[in-house]
mmCIF file of N, CA and C in Angstrom:
data_model
loop_
_atom_site.group_PDB
_atom_site.id
_atom_site.type_symbol
_atom_site.label_atom_id
_atom_site.label_comp_id
_atom_site.label_asym_id
_atom_site.label_seq_id
_atom_site.Cartn_x
_atom_site.Cartn_y
_atom_site.Cartn_z
ATOM 1 N N MET P 30 -81.101 -7.479 -13.193
ATOM 2 C CA MET P 30 -79.737 -6.848 -13.291
ATOM 3 C C MET P 30 -79.135 -6.211 -12.040
ATOM 4 N N TYR P 31 -79.921 -5.391 -11.269
ATOM 5 C CA TYR P 31 -79.582 -4.669 -10.099
ATOM 6 C C TYR P 31 -79.457 -5.891 -9.052
ATOM 7 N N LEU P 32 -80.540 -6.644 -8.923
ATOM 8 C CA LEU P 32 -80.491 -7.717 -7.944
ATOM 9 C C LEU P 32 -79.235 -8.613 -8.157
ATOM 10 N N LEU P 33 -79.060 -9.048 -9.330
ATOM 11 C CA LEU P 33 -77.955 -9.999 -9.728
ATOM 12 C C LEU P 33 -76.543 -9.200 -9.032
ATOM 13 N N PHE P 34 -76.410 -7.926 -9.259
ATOM 14 C CA PHE P 34 -75.173 -7.276 -8.914
ATOM 15 C C PHE P 34 -75.004 -7.327 -7.488
ATOM 16 N N GLU P 35 -76.255 -7.158 -6.684
ATOM 17 C CA GLU P 35 -76.093 -7.183 -5.302
ATOM 18 C C GLU P 35 -75.805 -8.684 -4.679
ATOM 19 N N LEU P 36 -76.326 -9.600 -5.385
ATOM 20 C CA LEU P 36 -75.979 -10.845 -4.906
ATOM 21 C C LEU P 36 -74.710 -11.261 -5.061
ATOM 22 N N LYS P 37 -73.799 -10.532 -5.819
ATOM 23 C CA LYS P 37 -72.341 -10.955 -5.889
ATOM 24 C C LYS P 37 -71.622 -10.257 -4.887
ATOM 25 N N THR P 38 -72.185 -9.340 -3.957
ATOM 26 C CA THR P 38 -71.516 -8.750 -2.994
ATOM 27 C C THR P 38 -71.350 -9.693 -1.808
ATOM 28 N N PRO P 39 -70.116 -9.644 -1.151
ATOM 29 C CA PRO P 39 -69.917 -10.683 -0.181
ATOM 30 C C PRO P 39 -70.680 -10.414 1.097
ATOM 31 N N THR P 40 -71.139 -9.061 1.106
ATOM 32 C CA THR P 40 -71.928 -8.620 2.361
ATOM 33 C C THR P 40 -73.177 -9.549 2.473
ATOM 34 N N LEU P 41 -73.894 -9.561 1.303
ATOM 35 C CA LEU P 41 -75.215 -10.178 1.212
ATOM 36 C C LEU P 41 -74.889 -11.827 1.320
ATOM 37 N N THR P 42 -73.706 -12.245 1.055
ATOM 38 C CA THR P 42 -73.469 -13.658 1.120
ATOM 39 C C THR P 42 -73.363 -14.024 2.563
ATOM 40 N N ILE P 43 -72.710 -12.988 3.192
ATOM 41 C CA ILE P 43 -72.421 -13.238 4.762
ATOM 42 C C ILE P 43 -73.622 -13.152 5.566
ATOM 43 N N SER P 44 -74.513 -12.136 5.196
ATOM 44 C CA SER P 44 -75.657 -11.698 5.933
ATOM 45 C C SER P 44 -76.929 -11.959 5.110
ATOM 46 N N PRO P 45 -77.569 -13.146 5.192
ATOM 47 C CA PRO P 45 -78.826 -13.428 4.671
ATOM 48 C C PRO P 45 -79.983 -12.435 5.086
ATOM 49 N N TYR P 46 -79.903 -11.905 6.181
ATOM 50 C CA TYR P 46 -80.831 -11.002 6.684
ATOM 51 C C TYR P 46 -80.730 -9.693 5.586
ATOM 52 N N LEU P 47 -79.496 -9.379 5.193
ATOM 53 C CA LEU P 47 -79.514 -8.176 4.358
ATOM 54 C C LEU P 47 -80.310 -8.612 3.094
ATOM 55 N N LEU P 48 -80.091 -9.625 2.598
ATOM 56 C CA LEU P 48 -80.721 -10.056 1.239
ATOM 57 C C LEU P 48 -82.284 -10.121 1.493
ATOM 58 N N GLY P 49 -82.676 -10.764 2.671
ATOM 59 C CA GLY P 49 -84.187 -10.690 2.799
ATOM 60 C C GLY P 49 -84.879 -9.317 2.922
ATOM 61 N N ASN P 50 -84.027 -8.400 3.632
ATOM 62 C CA ASN P 50 -84.485 -7.070 3.747
ATOM 63 C C ASN P 50 -84.506 -6.388 2.393
ATOM 64 N N HIS P 51 -83.472 -6.683 1.656
ATOM 65 C CA HIS P 51 -83.377 -6.173 0.106
ATOM 66 C C HIS P 51 -84.689 -6.579 -0.572
ATOM 67 N N LEU P 52 -85.012 -7.893 -0.523
ATOM 68 C CA LEU P 52 -86.179 -8.418 -1.213
ATOM 69 C C LEU P 52 -87.461 -7.745 -0.717
ATOM 70 N N VAL P 53 -87.577 -7.705 0.372
ATOM 71 C CA VAL P 53 -88.820 -7.073 1.010
ATOM 72 C C VAL P 53 -89.047 -5.577 0.332
ATOM 73 N N GLN P 54 -87.912 -4.925 0.355
ATOM 74 C CA GLN P 54 -87.941 -3.459 0.018
ATOM 75 C C GLN P 54 -88.183 -3.289 -1.494
ATOM 76 N N ASN P 55 -87.970 -4.441 -2.239
ATOM 77 C CA ASN P 55 -87.907 -4.450 -3.618
ATOM 78 C C ASN P 55 -88.879 -5.364 -4.256
ATOM 79 N N GLN P 56 -89.982 -5.824 -3.731
ATOM 80 C CA GLN P 56 -90.808 -6.880 -3.956
ATOM 81 C C GLN P 56 -91.306 -6.669 -5.453
ATOM 82 N N GLY P 57 -91.590 -5.420 -5.787
ATOM 83 C CA GLY P 57 -92.159 -5.061 -7.078
ATOM 84 C C GLY P 57 -91.046 -5.449 -8.251
ATOM 85 N N THR P 58 -89.812 -5.102 -8.085
ATOM 86 C CA THR P 58 -88.695 -5.362 -8.880
ATOM 87 C C THR P 58 -88.591 -6.897 -9.135
ATOM 88 N N VAL P 59 -88.536 -7.572 -7.985
ATOM 89 C CA VAL P 59 -88.200 -8.969 -7.824
ATOM 90 C C VAL P 59 -89.234 -9.620 -8.706
ATOM 91 N N ALA P 60 -90.590 -9.182 -8.397
ATOM 92 C CA ALA P 60 -91.760 -9.900 -9.081
ATOM 93 C C ALA P 60 -91.525 -9.719 -10.576
ATOM 94 N N GLU P 61 -91.320 -8.632 -11.039
ATOM 95 C CA GLU P 61 -91.079 -8.714 -12.513
ATOM 96 C C GLU P 61 -89.939 -9.355 -13.130
ATOM 97 N N MET P 62 -88.861 -9.468 -12.177
ATOM 98 C CA MET P 62 -87.772 -10.280 -12.693
ATOM 99 C C MET P 62 -88.109 -11.781 -12.784
ATOM 100 N N ALA P 63 -88.973 -12.192 -11.968
ATOM 101 C CA ALA P 63 -89.453 -13.499 -11.729
ATOM 102 C C ALA P 63 -90.282 -14.007 -12.991
ATOM 103 N N ARG P 64 -90.945 -12.973 -13.645
ATOM 104 C CA ARG P 64 -91.664 -13.290 -14.692
ATOM 105 C C ARG P 64 -90.953 -13.843 -15.936
#
């Protein structure tokens, strides 16, 4: 839910680096969402 909300922001779309940094900081949340 939180990750999908951030994916909709134009900033992350323009800067893939910010998205990668976000994923690294939230590996636990992303892992559970992937299940």
